């Protein structure tokens, strides 16, 4: 009885996933057609521009650096991606890896992401990995990124996983930035980034320097 129930649940999940993927691809096609008539950037939300003043201080020194490698976890429609492309990955050999499953069947962000990065003229410098970070990050080469921006899933367990994997992926001397350290203080701790970031900072100990701790948290990796 138990086995039949589990098998039925698996089958139902499979059918639901197929349906969600189908709905998403239909919506993506509709958006792509609409975006062809859009002249400028297209965004539905803004989780990035209030950070630009700080990002300019922290990251624009990396501009024009050949072979710079940046990893962004959580790209959505590409607003932060566009900022990094225009302000940091200014050398044509610089590479940006974006990890985001973009799973949403309603208003899927992928068409806008593609449209927006095309407009920067630097789409060829971007690799989009459309997978959950806890899967994608395990396949990237260790110590291969100069900057990592963590803005994916916000539950403590996800932020913890993103921070742990990112530590391995970051070069010594590289910068790791977390968004939303102070996000939604009324939510339970396990639903927020703060507890995970605090734990990670403790765990990295003297191997890191904490450069900034406010709504965003920035650290430099000083040793493996
Ligand atoms: C706040 S948005 C990112 C905003 C973007 N950085 C910006 O500033 O424009 C969070 C993104 O994380 C993505 N996300 C959710 N869970 C994820 C996971 N497990 N791995 C990677 N990305 C995830 C969502 O699909 C969403 O696009």
Coordinates of N, CA and C and ligand atoms in Angstrom, one line a residue:
X1 N 0.8 -1.2 0.0 CA 0.0 0.0 0.0 C 0.9 1.3 0.0
X2 N 1.9 1.2 0.9 CA 2.8 2.4 1.1 C 3.5 2.6 -0.3
X3 N 4.0 1.5 -0.8 CA 4.8 1.6 -2.1 C 3.9 2.1 -3.2
X4 N 2.7 1.7 -3.3 CA 1.8 2.2 -4.3 C 1.5 3.7 -4.2
X5 N 1.4 4.1 -2.9 CA 1.2 5.5 -2.6 C 2.4 6.4 -3.1
X6 N 3.6 5.9 -2.7 CA 4.8 6.6 -3.1 C 5.0 6.7 -4.6
X7 N 4.7 5.5 -5.3 CA 4.8 5.5 -6.8 C 3.8 6.5 -7.4
X8 N 2.6 6.5 -6.8 CA 1.6 7.5 -7.4 C 2.0 8.9 -7.2
X9 N 2.6 9.2 -6.0 CA 3.1 10.5 -5.7 C 4.2 10.9 -6.7
X10 N 5.1 10.0 -7.0 CA 6.2 10.3 -7.9 C 5.6 10.6 -9.3
X11 N 4.6 9.8 -9.7 CA 4.0 10.0 -11.0 C 3.3 11.3 -11.1
X12 N 2.6 11.7 -10.0 CA 1.9 13.0 -10.0 C 2.9 14.1 -10.0
X13 N 4.0 14.0 -9.3 CA 5.0 15.1 -9.3 C 5.6 15.2 -10.7
X14 N 5.8 14.1 -11.3 CA 6.4 14.1 -12.7 C 5.5 14.8 -13.7
X15 N 4.2 14.5 -13.6 CA 3.2 15.1 -14.4 C 3.1 16.6 -14.2
X16 N 3.1 17.0 -12.9 CA 3.0 18.4 -12.5 C 4.2 19.2 -13.1
X17 N 5.4 18.5 -12.9 CA 6.7 19.2 -13.5 C 6.6 19.4 -15.0
X18 N 6.1 18.3 -15.7 CA 5.9 18.5 -17.1 C 5.0 19.6 -17.5
X19 N 3.9 19.7 -16.7 CA 2.9 20.7 -17.0 C 3.5 22.1 -16.7
X20 N 4.2 22.3 -15.6 CA 4.9 23.5 -15.3 C 5.8 23.9 -16.3
X21 N 6.7 23.0 -16.8 CA 7.6 23.3 -17.8 C 7.0 23.7 -19.1
X22 N 5.8 23.1 -19.4 CA 5.1 23.4 -20.7 C 4.6 24.8 -20.5
X23 N 3.9 25.1 -19.4 CA 3.3 26.5 -19.2 C 4.4 27.5 -19.3
X24 N 5.6 27.2 -18.6 CA 6.7 28.2 -18.6 C 7.2 28.4 -20.1
X25 N 7.3 27.4 -20.9 CA 7.8 27.6 -22.2 C 6.8 28.4 -23.1
X26 N 5.5 28.1 -22.8 CA 4.5 28.9 -23.6 C 4.6 30.4 -23.2
X27 N 4.7 30.7 -21.9 CA 4.8 32.0 -21.4 C 6.1 32.7 -21.9
X28 N 7.2 31.9 -21.9 CA 8.4 32.5 -22.4 C 8.3 32.9 -23.8
X29 N 7.7 32.1 -24.7 CA 7.5 32.4 -26.1 C 6.7 33.7 -26.3
X30 N 5.6 33.8 -25.4 CA 4.8 35.0 -25.5 C 5.6 36.3 -25.2
X31 N 6.4 36.1 -24.1 CA 7.3 37.3 -23.7 C 8.3 37.6 -24.7
X32 N 8.9 36.6 -25.3 CA 9.9 36.8 -26.3 C 9.4 37.6 -27.5
X33 N 8.1 37.3 -27.9 CA 7.5 38.0 -29.0 C 7.3 39.5 -28.6
X34 N 6.8 39.7 -27.4 CA 6.5 41.0 -26.9 C 7.8 41.9 -26.8
X35 N 8.9 41.2 -26.3 CA 10.1 41.9 -26.0 C 10.8 42.4 -27.3
X36 N 10.5 41.7 -28.4 CA 11.1 42.0 -29.7 C 10.7 43.5 -30.1
X37 N 9.5 43.9 -29.5 CA 9.1 45.3 -29.8 C 9.5 46.3 -28.8
X38 N 10.3 45.8 -27.8 CA 10.7 46.7 -26.7 C 12.1 47.3 -27.0
X39 N 12.3 48.6 -26.9 CA 13.5 49.2 -27.3 C 14.6 49.1 -26.2
X40 N 14.3 49.5 -25.0 CA 15.3 49.6 -23.9 C 15.3 48.4 -23.0
X41 N 15.9 48.5 -21.9 CA 15.9 47.4 -20.9 C 14.5 47.2 -20.4
X42 N 14.2 46.0 -20.0 CA 12.9 45.6 -19.5 C 13.0 44.9 -18.1
X43 N 12.5 45.5 -17.1 CA 12.5 44.9 -15.7 C 11.2 45.1 -15.1
X44 N 10.8 44.1 -14.2 CA 9.5 44.3 -13.5 C 9.8 44.6 -12.0
X45 N 11.0 44.5 -11.6 CA 11.3 44.9 -10.2 C 12.7 45.4 -10.1
X46 N 13.0 45.9 -8.9 CA 14.4 46.5 -8.7 C 14.9 46.1 -7.3
X47 N 15.8 45.1 -7.3 CA 16.4 44.7 -6.1 C 17.9 45.1 -6.1
X48 N 18.3 46.0 -7.0 CA 19.7 46.2 -7.2 C 20.1 47.7 -7.1
X49 N 19.4 48.6 -7.6 CA 19.9 49.9 -7.8 C 20.3 50.7 -6.5
X50 N 19.6 50.3 -5.4 CA 20.0 51.0 -4.2 C 21.4 50.6 -3.7
X51 N 22.0 49.5 -4.3 CA 23.3 49.1 -4.0 C 24.4 49.7 -4.8
X52 N 24.0 50.4 -5.9 CA 25.0 50.8 -6.9 C 26.2 51.7 -6.3
X53 N 25.8 52.5 -5.3 CA 26.8 53.4 -4.8 C 27.9 52.6 -4.1
X54 N 27.5 51.6 -3.3 CA 28.5 50.7 -2.7 C 29.2 49.9 -3.7
X55 N 28.5 49.3 -4.7 CA 29.1 48.4 -5.7 C 30.2 49.2 -6.4
X56 N 29.9 50.5 -6.7 CA 31.0 51.3 -7.4 C 32.2 51.3 -6.6
X57 N 32.1 51.5 -5.2 CA 33.3 51.6 -4.4 C 34.0 50.3 -4.3
X58 N 33.3 49.2 -4.3 CA 33.9 47.9 -4.0 C 34.4 47.2 -5.3
X59 N 33.7 47.4 -6.4 CA 34.0 46.6 -7.6 C 34.6 47.2 -8.8
X60 N 34.4 48.6 -8.9 CA 34.8 49.1 -10.2 C 36.3 49.1 -10.4
X61 N 37.1 48.9 -9.4 CA 38.5 48.8 -9.5 C 38.9 47.5 -10.3
X62 N 37.9 46.6 -10.4 CA 38.2 45.4 -11.2 C 38.0 45.6 -12.7
X63 N 37.4 46.8 -13.1 CA 37.1 47.1 -14.5 C 38.4 46.9 -15.3
X64 N 38.2 46.5 -16.5 CA 39.3 46.3 -17.5 C 40.3 45.2 -17.1
X65 N 39.9 44.4 -16.1 CA 40.9 43.3 -15.8 C 40.6 42.1 -16.7
X66 N 41.7 41.7 -17.4 CA 41.5 40.6 -18.3 C 41.2 39.3 -17.5
X67 N 40.4 38.4 -18.1 CA 40.1 37.1 -17.5 C 39.5 37.1 -16.2
X68 N 38.9 38.3 -15.8 CA 38.2 38.4 -14.5 C 37.0 37.4 -14.6
X69 N 36.8 36.7 -13.5 CA 35.6 35.8 -13.4 C 34.7 36.1 -12.3
X70 N 33.5 36.3 -12.6 CA 32.4 36.7 -11.6 C 31.3 35.6 -11.7
X71 N 30.9 35.3 -10.5 CA 29.7 34.3 -10.3 C 28.6 35.1 -9.7
X72 N 27.4 35.0 -10.3 CA 26.2 35.5 -9.7 C 25.2 34.4 -9.4
X73 N 24.8 34.3 -8.2 CA 23.8 33.2 -7.8 C 22.5 34.0 -7.6
X74 N 21.5 33.8 -8.5 CA 20.3 34.5 -8.4 C 20.3 35.7 -9.3
X75 N 19.9 35.6 -10.6 CA 20.0 36.7 -11.5 C 18.7 37.4 -11.9
X76 N 17.6 36.6 -11.8 CA 16.2 37.0 -12.1 C 16.2 37.6 -13.5
X77 N 15.8 38.9 -13.7 CA 15.7 39.5 -15.0 C 17.0 40.1 -15.4
X78 N 18.1 40.0 -14.6 CA 19.4 40.5 -15.0 C 19.7 41.9 -14.6
X79 N 19.0 42.5 -13.7 CA 19.3 43.9 -13.4 C 20.8 44.0 -12.8
X80 N 21.1 43.1 -11.8 CA 22.4 43.2 -11.2 C 23.4 42.7 -12.2
X81 N 23.0 41.7 -13.1 CA 23.9 41.2 -14.1 C 24.3 42.3 -15.1
X82 N 23.4 43.1 -15.5 CA 23.6 44.2 -16.4 C 24.6 45.2 -15.7
X83 N 24.4 45.5 -14.4 CA 25.3 46.4 -13.7 C 26.8 45.8 -13.8
X84 N 26.9 44.6 -13.4 CA 28.3 44.0 -13.4 C 28.9 44.0 -14.8
X85 N 28.0 43.7 -15.8 CA 28.6 43.7 -17.2 C 29.0 45.1 -17.6
X86 N 28.3 46.1 -17.3 CA 28.6 47.5 -17.7 C 29.7 48.1 -16.9
X87 N 29.8 47.7 -15.6 CA 30.8 48.4 -14.8 C 32.0 47.6 -14.3
X88 N 31.9 46.3 -14.4 CA 33.0 45.5 -13.9 C 33.6 44.6 -15.0
X89 N 32.8 44.0 -15.7 CA 33.3 43.1 -16.8 C 33.6 43.8 -18.1
X90 N 34.4 44.9 -17.9 CA 34.5 45.8 -19.0 C 35.6 45.3 -20.0
X91 N 36.5 44.4 -19.5 CA 37.5 43.8 -20.4 C 36.8 42.6 -21.2
X92 N 37.0 42.6 -22.5 CA 36.2 41.6 -23.3 C 36.5 40.1 -22.9
X93 N 37.6 39.9 -22.2 CA 37.9 38.5 -21.8 C 37.3 38.1 -20.5
X94 N 36.7 39.1 -19.8 CA 36.1 38.9 -18.5 C 34.8 38.0 -18.7
X95 N 34.5 37.1 -17.7 CA 33.4 36.2 -17.8 C 32.5 36.2 -16.6
X96 N 31.2 36.2 -16.9 CA 30.2 36.2 -15.8 C 29.4 34.9 -15.9
X97 N 29.4 34.1 -14.8 CA 28.6 32.9 -14.8 C 27.4 33.2 -13.9
X98 N 26.2 33.0 -14.4 CA 24.9 33.3 -13.7 C 24.2 31.9 -13.4
X99 N 23.9 31.7 -12.2 CA 23.2 30.5 -11.8 C 21.8 30.8 -11.3
X100 N 20.8 30.4 -12.0 CA 19.4 30.6 -11.6 C 18.5 29.7 -12.3
X101 N 17.7 28.9 -11.6 CA 16.8 28.0 -12.3 C 15.7 28.6 -13.1
X102 N 15.4 29.9 -12.7 CA 14.3 30.7 -13.4 C 13.1 29.8 -13.6
X103 N 12.5 29.2 -12.5 CA 11.5 28.2 -12.7 C 10.1 28.7 -12.9
X104 N 9.9 30.0 -12.8 CA 8.5 30.4 -12.6 C 7.7 30.3 -13.8
X105 N 6.5 29.6 -13.8 CA 5.7 29.4 -14.9 C 4.9 30.7 -15.2
X106 N 4.6 31.5 -14.2 CA 4.0 32.8 -14.4 C 5.1 33.9 -14.4
X107 N 5.0 34.7 -15.4 CA 6.1 35.7 -15.6 C 7.5 35.2 -15.5
X108 N 7.9 34.2 -16.3 CA 9.2 33.6 -16.2 C 10.2 34.7 -16.6
X109 N 11.3 34.8 -15.8 CA 12.3 35.9 -16.0 C 13.2 35.7 -17.2
X110 N 13.4 34.5 -17.7 CA 14.4 34.2 -18.7 C 14.4 35.1 -19.9
X111 N 13.2 35.3 -20.6 CA 13.2 36.2 -21.8 C 13.7 37.6 -21.5
X112 N 13.3 38.2 -20.3 CA 13.8 39.5 -20.0 C 15.3 39.5 -19.7
X113 N 15.7 38.4 -19.0 CA 17.2 38.3 -18.7 C 18.0 38.3 -20.0
X114 N 17.5 37.5 -21.0 CA 18.2 37.4 -22.3 C 18.2 38.7 -23.0
X115 N 17.0 39.3 -23.0 CA 16.8 40.6 -23.7 C 17.8 41.7 -23.1
X116 N 17.8 41.7 -21.8 CA 18.6 42.8 -21.1 C 20.1 42.6 -21.3
X117 N 20.6 41.3 -21.2 CA 22.0 41.2 -21.4 C 22.4 41.4 -22.8
X118 N 21.5 41.1 -23.8 CA 21.8 41.3 -25.2 C 22.0 42.8 -25.4
X119 N 21.2 43.7 -24.7 CA 21.3 45.1 -24.9 C 22.7 45.7 -24.4
X120 N 23.4 45.0 -23.5 CA 24.7 45.5 -23.0 C 25.7 45.2 -24.1
X121 N 25.4 44.4 -25.1 CA 26.4 44.1 -26.1 C 27.5 43.1 -25.6
X122 N 27.2 42.5 -24.4 CA 28.2 41.7 -23.8 C 27.7 40.3 -23.5
X123 N 26.6 39.9 -24.1 CA 26.0 38.6 -23.9 C 26.9 37.5 -24.0
X124 N 27.9 37.6 -24.9 CA 28.9 36.5 -25.2 C 29.8 36.3 -24.0
X125 N 29.8 37.2 -23.0 CA 30.6 37.1 -21.8 C 29.9 36.4 -20.7
X126 N 28.6 36.0 -21.0 CA 27.7 35.5 -19.9 C 27.4 34.0 -20.2
X127 N 27.6 33.2 -19.1 CA 27.1 31.8 -19.2 C 26.0 31.7 -18.2
X128 N 24.8 31.3 -18.7 CA 23.6 31.1 -17.8 C 23.5 29.6 -17.5
X129 N 23.6 29.3 -16.2 CA 23.3 27.9 -15.8 C 22.0 27.8 -15.2
X130 N 21.0 27.2 -15.9 CA 19.6 27.3 -15.4 C 19.4 26.0 -14.5
X131 N 20.0 26.1 -13.3 CA 19.9 25.0 -12.4 C 19.8 25.6 -11.0
X132 N 19.4 24.9 -10.0 CA 19.5 25.3 -8.6 C 20.9 25.4 -8.2
X133 N 21.3 26.4 -7.4 CA 22.7 26.6 -7.1 C 23.3 25.4 -6.4
X134 N 22.5 24.7 -5.5 CA 23.1 23.6 -4.8 C 23.5 22.4 -5.7
X135 N 23.0 22.4 -6.9 CA 23.4 21.4 -7.9 C 24.5 22.0 -8.8
X136 N 24.3 23.2 -9.3 CA 25.2 23.9 -10.3 C 26.6 24.1 -9.6
X137 N 26.6 24.6 -8.4 CA 27.9 25.0 -7.8 C 28.9 23.9 -7.7
X138 N 28.3 22.7 -7.5 CA 29.2 21.5 -7.3 C 30.0 21.2 -8.5
X139 N 29.5 21.7 -9.7 CA 30.1 21.3 -11.0 C 31.1 22.4 -11.5
X140 N 31.3 23.5 -10.7 CA 32.2 24.5 -11.2 C 33.6 24.3 -10.6
X141 N 34.6 24.8 -11.3 CA 36.0 24.5 -10.8 C 36.3 25.3 -9.6
X142 N 37.0 24.7 -8.6 CA 37.3 25.4 -7.3 C 38.3 26.5 -7.6
X143 N 38.3 27.5 -6.7 CA 39.2 28.6 -6.7 C 39.2 29.3 -8.1
X144 N 38.1 29.5 -8.7 CA 38.1 30.0 -10.1 C 37.4 31.3 -10.3
X145 N 36.9 31.9 -9.2 CA 36.2 33.2 -9.3 C 36.8 34.3 -8.5
X146 N 36.8 35.5 -9.0 CA 37.4 36.7 -8.3 C 36.3 37.4 -7.5
X147 N 35.0 37.3 -7.9 CA 33.9 37.9 -7.2 C 32.7 37.0 -7.3
X148 N 32.1 36.8 -6.1 CA 30.8 36.0 -6.1 C 29.7 36.8 -5.4
X149 N 28.6 36.9 -6.1 CA 27.5 37.6 -5.6 C 26.4 36.6 -5.3
X150 N 26.0 36.5 -4.0 CA 25.0 35.5 -3.6 C 23.6 36.2 -3.3
X151 N 22.7 36.0 -4.2 CA 21.4 36.6 -4.1 C 20.3 35.6 -4.7
X152 N 20.5 34.3 -4.3 CA 19.5 33.3 -4.8 C 18.4 33.1 -3.8
X153 N 18.2 31.8 -3.5 CA 17.2 31.5 -2.5 C 17.5 32.0 -1.1
X154 N 16.5 32.5 -0.4 CA 16.8 33.3 0.8 C 16.7 32.5 2.1
X155 N 16.2 31.3 2.1 CA 16.1 30.5 3.3 C 17.5 30.3 3.9
X156 N 17.6 30.2 5.2 CA 18.9 30.1 5.8 C 19.7 28.9 5.3
X157 N 19.0 27.8 5.1 CA 19.7 26.6 4.6 C 20.3 26.8 3.2
X158 N 19.6 27.5 2.4 CA 20.1 27.7 1.0 C 21.3 28.7 1.0
X159 N 21.2 29.7 1.9 CA 22.3 30.7 1.9 C 23.5 30.1 2.5
X160 N 23.3 29.2 3.5 CA 24.4 28.4 4.1 C 25.1 27.6 3.0
X161 N 24.3 26.9 2.2 CA 24.9 26.0 1.2 C 25.6 26.9 0.1
X162 N 25.0 28.0 -0.3 CA 25.6 28.9 -1.3 C 26.9 29.4 -0.8
X163 N 26.9 29.8 0.5 CA 28.1 30.4 1.1 C 29.2 29.3 1.2
X164 N 28.9 28.1 1.6 CA 29.9 27.1 1.7 C 30.5 26.7 0.4
X165 N 29.6 26.5 -0.6 CA 30.2 26.1 -1.9 C 30.9 27.3 -2.5
X166 N 30.5 28.5 -2.3 CA 31.1 29.7 -2.9 C 32.5 29.9 -2.3
X167 N 32.7 29.5 -1.0 CA 34.0 29.6 -0.4 C 35.0 28.8 -1.2
X168 N 34.6 27.6 -1.6 CA 35.5 26.7 -2.4 C 35.8 27.3 -3.8
X169 N 34.8 28.0 -4.3 CA 34.9 28.5 -5.7 C 35.6 29.8 -5.8
X170 N 35.8 30.5 -4.6 CA 36.4 31.8 -4.6 C 37.9 31.7 -4.5
X171 N 38.6 32.5 -5.3 CA 40.1 32.6 -5.2 C 40.5 33.2 -3.9
X172 N 41.7 32.9 -3.4 CA 42.2 33.7 -2.3 C 42.4 35.1 -2.8
X173 N 41.9 36.1 -2.0 CA 42.0 37.5 -2.4 C 40.7 37.9 -3.1
X174 N 39.8 37.0 -3.3 CA 38.5 37.3 -4.0 C 37.5 37.8 -3.0
X175 N 36.4 38.4 -3.6 CA 35.4 39.0 -2.8 C 34.1 38.2 -2.9
X176 N 33.4 38.1 -1.7 CA 32.1 37.4 -1.7 C 31.1 38.4 -1.1
X177 N 30.0 38.6 -1.8 CA 29.0 39.5 -1.4 C 27.7 38.8 -1.2
X178 N 27.1 39.0 0.0 CA 25.7 38.5 0.2 C 24.7 39.6 0.2
X179 N 23.6 39.4 -0.4 CA 22.5 40.4 -0.4 C 21.6 40.0 0.8
X180 N 20.8 41.0 1.3 CA 19.7 40.7 2.2 C 20.1 40.2 3.6
X181 N 21.2 40.7 4.1 CA 21.6 40.3 5.5 C 20.5 40.7 6.4
X182 N 19.9 41.8 6.2 CA 18.8 42.3 7.1 C 17.4 42.2 6.6
X183 N 17.3 41.3 5.6 CA 16.0 41.1 5.0 C 14.9 40.5 5.9
X184 N 13.7 41.1 5.8 CA 12.5 40.5 6.5 C 12.7 40.1 8.0
X185 N 13.1 41.1 8.9 CA 13.4 40.7 10.3 C 12.3 40.0 11.0
X186 N 11.0 40.1 10.5 CA 9.9 39.5 11.3 C 9.7 38.0 10.9
X187 N 10.4 37.6 9.8 CA 10.2 36.2 9.4 C 11.0 35.3 10.4
X188 N 10.6 34.0 10.5 CA 11.4 33.1 11.4 C 12.8 33.0 10.9
X189 N 13.8 32.8 11.8 CA 15.2 32.9 11.4 C 15.6 31.9 10.3
X190 N 14.9 30.7 10.3 CA 15.3 29.7 9.3 C 14.8 30.1 7.9
X191 N 13.9 31.2 7.8 CA 13.5 31.7 6.5 C 14.3 32.8 6.0
X192 N 15.4 33.2 6.7 CA 16.1 34.5 6.4 C 17.6 34.2 6.2
X193 N 18.3 35.2 5.6 CA 19.7 35.0 5.3 C 20.6 35.2 6.5
X194 N 20.2 36.0 7.5 CA 21.1 36.5 8.5 C 21.8 35.4 9.3
X195 N 21.0 34.5 9.8 CA 21.6 33.4 10.6 C 22.6 32.7 9.8
X196 N 22.4 32.4 8.6 CA 23.3 31.6 7.8 C 24.6 32.5 7.6
X197 N 24.4 33.7 7.3 CA 25.6 34.6 7.0 C 26.5 34.7 8.3
X198 N 25.8 34.8 9.5 CA 26.5 34.9 10.7 C 27.3 33.6 11.0
X199 N 26.7 32.5 10.7 CA 27.4 31.2 10.9 C 28.6 31.1 10.0
X200 N 28.4 31.5 8.7 CA 29.5 31.4 7.7 C 30.6 32.3 8.2
X201 N 30.3 33.5 8.6 CA 31.4 34.5 9.0 C 32.2 33.9 10.2
X202 N 31.5 33.2 11.1 CA 32.2 32.6 12.2 C 33.1 31.4 11.7
X203 N 32.5 30.7 10.8 CA 33.2 29.5 10.3 C 34.5 29.9 9.5
X204 N 34.4 31.0 8.7 CA 35.5 31.4 7.9 C 36.6 32.0 8.8
X205 N 36.2 32.4 10.0 CA 37.1 32.9 11.0 C 38.2 33.9 10.5
X206 N 39.5 33.6 10.8 CA 40.5 34.5 10.5 C 41.0 34.3 9.0
X207 N 40.3 33.4 8.3 CA 40.7 33.2 6.9 C 40.0 34.3 6.0
X208 N 39.2 35.1 6.6 CA 38.5 36.2 5.8 C 38.7 37.5 6.5
X209 N 38.4 38.6 5.8 CA 38.3 39.9 6.4 C 36.9 40.4 6.0
X210 N 36.1 40.8 7.1 CA 34.8 41.3 6.8 C 34.9 42.8 6.5
X211 N 34.5 43.2 5.3 CA 34.7 44.5 4.8 C 33.5 45.4 5.0
X212 N 32.3 44.8 5.1 CA 31.1 45.6 5.2 C 30.0 44.7 5.7
X213 N 29.3 45.2 6.7 CA 28.1 44.4 7.2 C 27.0 45.4 7.5
X214 N 26.0 45.4 6.6 CA 24.8 46.2 6.7 C 23.7 45.5 6.0
X215 N 23.0 46.1 5.1 CA 22.0 45.3 4.4 C 22.6 44.3 3.5
X216 N 23.8 44.6 3.0 CA 24.6 43.6 2.3 C 25.9 43.2 3.2
X217 N 26.4 42.1 3.0 CA 27.6 41.7 3.7 C 28.7 41.3 2.7
X218 N 29.9 42.0 2.9 CA 31.0 41.8 1.9 C 32.2 41.3 2.7
X219 N 32.8 40.2 2.2 CA 34.0 39.7 2.8 C 35.1 39.4 1.7
X220 N 36.3 39.4 2.2 CA 37.5 39.0 1.3 C 38.0 37.7 1.8
X221 N 38.3 36.8 0.9 CA 38.9 35.5 1.4 C 40.4 35.7 1.4
X222 N 41.0 35.6 2.6 CA 42.5 35.8 2.8 C 43.3 34.6 2.7
X223 N 42.6 33.4 3.0 CA 43.4 32.2 3.0 C 42.4 31.0 2.8
X224 N 42.8 29.9 2.3 CA 41.9 28.7 2.1 C 41.4 28.1 3.4
Ligands
LIG1 C1 16.1 38.5 -5.6 S1 16.1 37.6 -7.1 C2 17.7 38.0 -7.8 C3 17.8 39.5 -8.2 C4 19.0 39.9 -9.0 N1 20.2 39.5 -8.3 C5 18.9 41.4 -9.2 O1 19.5 42.1 -8.3 O2 18.3 41.8 -10.1 C6 16.4 35.9 -6.6 C7 16.6 34.9 -7.7 O3 17.1 33.7 -7.1 C8 16.6 32.7 -7.8 N2 16.7 31.4 -7.1 C9 15.8 30.9 -6.2 N3 16.2 29.7 -5.7 C10 17.5 29.5 -6.3 C11 18.4 28.5 -6.2 N4 18.2 27.4 -5.4 N5 19.6 28.6 -6.9 C12 19.8 29.7 -7.7 N6 18.9 30.7 -7.8 C13 17.8 30.6 -7.1 C14 15.2 33.0 -8.2 O4 14.8 32.3 -9.4 C15 15.3 34.6 -8.4 O5 15.5 34.8 -9.8

